[in-house]
């Protein structure tokens, strides 16, 4: 079988491990050939691809980023439709496409599936916000990086007796903030799923200071105060029409400083959370998902996405996989509330 593979959307630690797992499984077990489209859907739109064989993928799982490159190109927004994708794949002799991506990419894959294009999805997102899978690779690495960075920031905060506000990614889900916040003993964790008032946040900050501790606030980029209609975004929309988030830490830190009189500093961790070496957990999950995608192609399970369920992997329909976002349940936030202040 000749299979195409592409990585699309934000880069995410573990993408190379998927490519390695897929190519090794396909070439060794089935004698498959692979082509890799460069920069996600852009490579399909522009017929820009490389032949991939086992020599290209040796030792790849420890490398961050993606050897294929990625982009947020939305093929349907760029004048293409499912028919064009179908034609490109059949001209290149490709039976099916392994698409590795997050919500945006998998929605495109679901749309292609509706229109007879053979696709298998592999979920990738540091945000961990796809409801059909227990975990997506990239999340564990992002939490690990955020935890290490916040520990360092807190050391500086303690030395200066400052309140430190640290913003993490996650889009509309608070998973990275919740996990990194608990891991770093944050005195307040703010997530998109729960609006809080500035008065409550300042109360947590002041009670921490009154106990002789240095207040640490971990905030998800998608968090909104109860007085805000939407999450803070001043950078326009991405190609899928979603607001580009970021900057809430700066907004909160001046409000906290003004109200409490405690010197406050903000740090936005940004792209550091997606970079460098994936954790062992993510490498293993990504490798297994890449291999499972190839197996699914041979089993004719087109239109499905590989999902983690406990320690196993299952196939779920792509359409279901993108239907609902996996946000932090209220009880998980309430469980953490005891730790605040
Ligand atoms: O979805 C992953 C993610 O890193 C989000 O957490 C963040 O909001 C977004 O991507 C940033 O996107 P971009 O790479 O387009 O700036």
Coordinates of C-alpha atoms and ligand atoms in Angstrom, one line a residue:
X1 CA 0.0 0.0 0.0
X2 CA 1.2 3.5 -0.7
X3 CA 0.3 5.8 2.2
X4 CA 0.5 9.6 2.7
X5 CA 1.3 11.1 6.0
X6 CA 1.0 14.7 7.1
X7 CA 1.4 16.7 10.4
X8 CA -0.7 19.7 10.6
X9 CA -1.7 22.5 13.1
X10 CA 0.6 23.6 16.0
X11 CA 3.7 21.6 16.3
X12 CA 3.7 19.2 19.3
X13 CA 6.3 16.9 20.9
X14 CA 5.8 13.4 19.6
X15 CA 5.0 14.1 16.0
X16 CA 8.3 12.5 14.8
X17 CA 7.6 9.5 16.9
X18 CA 4.3 9.0 15.1
X19 CA 6.1 9.2 11.7
X20 CA 8.7 6.7 12.9
X21 CA 6.2 4.3 14.3
X22 CA 4.0 4.4 11.1
X23 CA 6.9 4.1 8.6
X24 CA 8.6 1.2 10.5
X25 CA 5.4 -0.7 11.0
X26 CA 4.3 -0.2 7.4
X27 CA 7.5 -1.0 5.7
X28 CA 8.5 -4.0 7.9
X29 CA 5.1 -5.7 8.3
X30 CA 3.4 -4.8 5.1
X31 CA 6.0 -3.7 2.6
X32 CA 4.2 -0.3 2.4
X33 CA 5.6 2.9 0.7
X34 CA 5.2 6.3 2.3
X35 CA 5.2 9.8 1.1
X36 CA 5.2 12.7 3.6
X37 CA 3.5 15.9 2.7
X38 CA 5.4 19.0 3.7
X39 CA 3.8 21.5 6.1
X40 CA 0.5 19.8 6.6
X41 CA -2.3 20.5 4.2
X42 CA -0.1 23.0 2.3
X43 CA 1.9 20.1 1.0
X44 CA -1.3 18.5 -0.3
X45 CA -2.6 21.7 -1.8
X46 CA 0.8 22.4 -3.5
X47 CA 1.8 18.7 -4.1
X48 CA 4.9 19.2 -2.1
X49 CA 6.0 15.9 -0.6
X50 CA 9.0 13.6 0.1
X51 CA 9.3 9.9 -0.2
X52 CA 9.8 8.5 3.3
X53 CA 11.5 5.2 3.9
X54 CA 12.9 3.5 7.1
X55 CA 16.3 5.3 6.6
X56 CA 14.6 8.7 7.2
X57 CA 13.0 7.8 10.5
X58 CA 15.8 6.1 12.5
X59 CA 16.1 7.4 16.0
X60 CA 13.5 10.1 15.3
X61 CA 11.3 9.6 18.4
X62 CA 13.5 11.8 20.6
X63 CA 13.3 14.8 18.3
X64 CA 10.8 17.5 18.9
X65 CA 9.0 19.4 16.1
X66 CA 8.3 17.5 12.9
X67 CA 10.6 16.5 10.1
X68 CA 7.7 17.1 7.7
X69 CA 7.0 20.6 8.9
X70 CA 3.5 21.8 9.8
X71 CA 1.2 24.7 9.1
X72 CA -2.3 25.9 9.9
X73 CA -3.3 25.8 6.3
X74 CA -7.0 24.9 6.0
X75 CA -7.4 23.3 2.5
X76 CA -11.0 24.2 2.4
X77 CA -10.2 27.9 3.0
X78 CA -7.6 27.8 0.3
X79 CA -9.9 27.2 -2.6
X80 CA -9.6 23.4 -2.5
X81 CA -12.3 21.0 -1.8
X82 CA -12.5 17.2 -1.1
X83 CA -12.5 16.5 -4.8
X84 CA -9.2 18.2 -5.3
X85 CA -7.6 16.3 -2.3
X86 CA -9.0 13.1 -3.8
X87 CA -7.4 13.9 -7.2
X88 CA -4.0 14.8 -5.7
X89 CA -3.9 11.5 -3.8
X90 CA -5.0 9.4 -6.7
X91 CA -2.5 11.1 -9.1
X92 CA 0.3 10.2 -6.6
X93 CA -1.0 6.7 -6.3
X94 CA -1.8 7.1 -2.6
X95 CA -4.4 4.8 -1.2
X96 CA -5.0 6.7 2.0
X97 CA -3.8 9.5 4.2
X98 CA -2.6 9.4 7.8
X99 CA -3.4 12.9 9.2
X100 CA -1.8 13.8 12.5
X101 CA -3.4 16.8 14.0
X102 CA -5.6 18.5 16.5
X103 CA -9.2 19.6 16.4
X104 CA -8.8 21.8 13.3
X105 CA -6.9 19.1 11.3
X106 CA -9.2 16.3 12.3
X107 CA -12.3 18.3 11.3
X108 CA -10.8 18.6 7.9
X109 CA -10.1 14.9 7.9
X110 CA -13.7 14.1 9.0
X111 CA -15.0 16.3 6.1
X112 CA -12.8 14.4 3.7
X113 CA -14.0 11.1 5.0
X114 CA -17.6 12.2 4.3
X115 CA -16.5 12.6 0.8
X116 CA -14.9 9.3 0.0
X117 CA -11.2 10.2 0.8
X118 CA -9.5 7.4 2.8
X119 CA -8.2 9.0 6.0
X120 CA -7.1 7.8 9.4
X121 CA -6.6 10.4 12.1
X122 CA -4.0 10.5 14.9
X123 CA -4.8 13.0 17.7
X124 CA -2.1 15.5 18.5
X125 CA -2.4 18.4 20.8
X126 CA -0.7 19.7 23.9
X127 CA -4.1 21.1 25.0
X128 CA -5.4 17.5 25.6
X129 CA -8.9 18.8 24.6
X130 CA -10.1 16.0 22.3
X131 CA -12.9 14.2 24.1
X132 CA -12.6 10.9 22.3
X133 CA -9.2 10.1 23.6
X134 CA -8.1 9.9 27.3
X135 CA -4.7 11.5 26.4
X136 CA -3.1 13.0 23.3
X137 CA 0.6 13.0 23.0
X138 CA 2.3 16.3 23.6
X139 CA 0.3 17.1 26.7
X140 CA 2.6 15.3 29.1
X141 CA 5.6 17.1 27.7
X142 CA 3.9 20.5 27.8
X143 CA 3.0 20.0 31.5
X144 CA 6.5 18.8 32.3
X145 CA 8.1 21.9 30.6
X146 CA 5.5 24.3 32.2
X147 CA 6.2 22.7 35.6
X148 CA 9.9 23.2 35.3
X149 CA 9.6 26.7 34.1
X150 CA 7.1 27.7 36.8
X151 CA 9.4 26.2 39.5
X152 CA 12.2 28.5 38.2
X153 CA 9.9 31.5 38.1
X154 CA 8.8 30.8 41.6
X155 CA 12.4 30.8 42.9
X156 CA 12.8 34.4 41.5
X157 CA 9.4 35.4 43.0
X158 CA 10.5 34.1 46.4
X159 CA 13.7 36.0 46.4
X160 CA 12.0 39.3 45.6
X161 CA 8.8 38.6 47.6
X162 CA 6.8 39.2 44.5
X163 CA 3.5 37.7 43.3
X164 CA 4.2 35.7 40.1
X165 CA 1.5 35.2 37.5
X166 CA 2.4 32.6 34.9
X167 CA 0.3 32.1 31.7
X168 CA 0.2 28.7 30.0
X169 CA -1.3 27.5 26.8
X170 CA -4.3 25.2 26.3
X171 CA -6.7 27.3 24.2
X172 CA -10.3 26.7 25.6
X173 CA -9.3 23.9 28.0
X174 CA -7.6 24.3 31.3
X175 CA -5.7 21.0 31.4
X176 CA -2.2 22.3 31.2
X177 CA -2.9 25.0 33.8
X178 CA -4.6 22.5 36.1
X179 CA -1.8 19.9 36.0
X180 CA 1.1 22.3 36.0
X181 CA -0.6 24.4 38.7
X182 CA -1.1 21.4 41.0
X183 CA 2.4 20.2 40.3
X184 CA 3.9 23.5 41.3
X185 CA 1.7 24.1 44.4
X186 CA 0.2 27.2 42.8
X187 CA -2.0 29.3 45.2
X188 CA -4.5 30.0 42.4
X189 CA -5.2 28.1 39.2
X190 CA -7.4 29.9 36.7
X191 CA -8.9 28.0 33.8
X192 CA -11.3 28.8 30.9
X193 CA -14.0 26.6 32.2
X194 CA -14.5 28.6 35.4
X195 CA -14.8 32.4 35.6
X196 CA -13.5 33.9 38.8
X197 CA -13.7 37.5 40.1
X198 CA -10.6 39.7 40.6
X199 CA -11.7 40.0 44.2
X200 CA -11.5 36.2 44.8
X201 CA -8.1 36.0 43.1
X202 CA -6.8 38.9 45.2
X203 CA -8.1 37.2 48.3
X204 CA -6.1 34.1 47.5
X205 CA -3.0 36.2 46.8
X206 CA -3.3 38.2 50.0
X207 CA -3.9 35.1 52.2
X208 CA -0.8 33.5 50.7
X209 CA 1.2 36.6 51.4
X210 CA -0.2 36.8 55.0
X211 CA 1.0 33.3 55.6
X212 CA 4.5 34.4 54.7
X213 CA 4.5 32.7 51.3
X214 CA 5.1 34.1 47.8
X215 CA 1.8 34.0 45.8
X216 CA 1.9 32.0 42.6
X217 CA -1.0 32.3 40.1
X218 CA -1.1 29.9 37.1
X219 CA -3.5 31.1 34.5
X220 CA -4.6 29.4 31.3
X221 CA -4.5 31.6 28.2
X222 CA -8.3 31.1 27.7
X223 CA -9.3 32.2 31.2
X224 CA -11.8 35.1 31.5
X225 CA -12.7 37.1 34.6
X226 CA -16.4 37.0 35.5
X227 CA -16.5 40.6 34.1
X228 CA -15.2 39.7 30.7
X229 CA -17.4 38.5 27.9
X230 CA -14.7 36.4 26.2
X231 CA -11.1 35.3 26.8
X232 CA -8.5 38.0 26.3
X233 CA -7.3 38.1 22.6
X234 CA -5.7 40.9 20.8
X235 CA -4.1 39.1 18.0
X236 CA -7.0 38.4 15.6
X237 CA -8.1 35.0 14.3
X238 CA -6.3 31.9 13.0
X239 CA -7.1 30.2 9.7
X240 CA -9.8 28.2 11.3
X241 CA -11.5 31.4 12.5
X242 CA -10.5 30.8 16.2
X243 CA -9.2 33.7 18.3
X244 CA -5.5 33.7 18.9
X245 CA -5.3 33.8 22.6
X246 CA -2.6 35.3 24.9
X247 CA -1.9 38.1 27.2
X248 CA -4.2 37.5 30.2
X249 CA -1.2 37.2 32.6
X250 CA -0.3 40.9 31.9
X251 CA -3.9 42.0 32.4
X252 CA -4.2 40.1 35.7
X253 CA -0.8 41.1 37.1
X254 CA -1.5 44.9 36.9
X255 CA -5.0 44.4 38.5
X256 CA -3.5 42.3 41.3
X257 CA -0.7 44.8 41.9
X258 CA -3.2 47.8 41.9
X259 CA -5.6 46.1 44.3
X260 CA -3.2 44.4 46.8
X261 CA -0.1 46.6 46.6
X262 CA 2.0 43.5 46.2
X263 CA 4.7 43.9 43.5
X264 CA 3.6 41.5 40.7
X265 CA 5.3 40.1 37.6
X266 CA 3.8 38.3 34.7
X267 CA 5.4 35.6 32.5
X268 CA 3.8 34.1 29.4
X269 CA 5.4 30.8 28.7
X270 CA 4.3 30.6 25.1
X271 CA 6.0 28.3 22.6
X272 CA 8.5 26.9 25.0
X273 CA 5.7 24.5 26.0
X274 CA 5.7 22.9 22.5
X275 CA 9.4 22.6 22.0
X276 CA 12.3 20.2 22.3
X277 CA 12.4 16.7 23.5
X278 CA 9.2 14.7 24.2
X279 CA 8.8 12.9 27.5
X280 CA 9.1 9.1 27.5
X281 CA 5.3 8.9 28.0
X282 CA 4.6 10.9 24.9
X283 CA 7.2 9.1 22.8
X284 CA 5.6 5.7 23.6
X285 CA 2.0 6.9 23.1
X286 CA 2.9 8.6 19.8
X287 CA 4.9 5.6 18.5
X288 CA 2.0 3.2 19.3
X289 CA -0.5 5.6 17.7
X290 CA 1.6 5.8 14.5
X291 CA 1.7 2.0 14.3
X292 CA -2.0 1.7 15.1
X293 CA -2.8 4.1 12.2
X294 CA -1.0 1.9 9.7
X295 CA -2.7 -1.2 11.1
X296 CA -6.1 0.6 10.7
X297 CA -5.3 1.4 7.1
X298 CA -4.7 -2.3 6.4
X299 CA -7.8 -3.2 8.3
X300 CA -9.8 -0.8 6.2
X301 CA -10.8 1.3 9.2
X302 CA -10.8 4.5 7.1
X303 CA -12.7 7.5 8.7
X304 CA -11.5 6.6 12.1
X305 CA -9.2 8.2 14.7
X306 CA -6.8 6.3 17.0
X307 CA -7.8 7.0 20.6
X308 CA -6.2 6.1 23.9
X309 CA -8.5 4.3 26.4
X310 CA -6.8 3.5 29.6
X311 CA -3.6 1.7 28.4
X312 CA -5.1 0.4 25.2
X313 CA -5.7 2.0 21.8
X314 CA -9.1 1.9 20.0
X315 CA -10.6 3.3 16.8
X316 CA -13.3 5.9 17.0
X317 CA -15.3 7.6 14.2
X318 CA -13.6 10.8 13.1
X319 CA -16.9 12.6 13.2
X320 CA -17.5 11.7 16.8
X321 CA -13.9 12.5 17.7
X322 CA -14.3 16.2 16.8
X323 CA -17.8 16.7 18.0
X324 CA -17.0 17.8 21.5
X325 CA -14.1 19.5 23.3
X326 CA -12.8 17.8 26.4
X327 CA -12.7 20.5 29.0
X328 CA -11.9 20.3 32.7
X329 CA -15.0 19.0 34.6
X330 CA -16.2 21.2 37.4
X331 CA -15.4 18.5 40.0
X332 CA -11.7 18.4 39.0
X333 CA -11.6 22.2 39.6
X334 CA -13.4 22.0 42.9
X335 CA -11.0 19.3 44.0
X336 CA -8.1 21.7 43.4
X337 CA -9.9 24.7 45.1
X338 CA -8.9 23.3 48.5
X339 CA -5.3 24.0 47.6
X340 CA -5.7 27.7 46.7
X341 CA -4.9 30.7 48.9
Ligands
LIG1 O1 -3.4 24.1 20.1 C1 -2.1 24.2 20.6 C2 -1.8 25.6 20.9 O2 -0.4 25.7 21.3 C3 -2.7 26.3 21.8 O3 -2.5 26.0 23.2 C4 -2.5 27.8 21.5 O4 -3.6 28.6 21.8 C5 -2.3 27.7 20.0 O5 -1.8 26.4 19.7 C6 -1.3 28.7 19.4 O6 -1.3 28.6 18.0 P1 -0.3 29.2 17.0 O7 0.9 28.2 16.9 O8 -1.0 29.3 15.8 O9 0.2 30.5 17.6

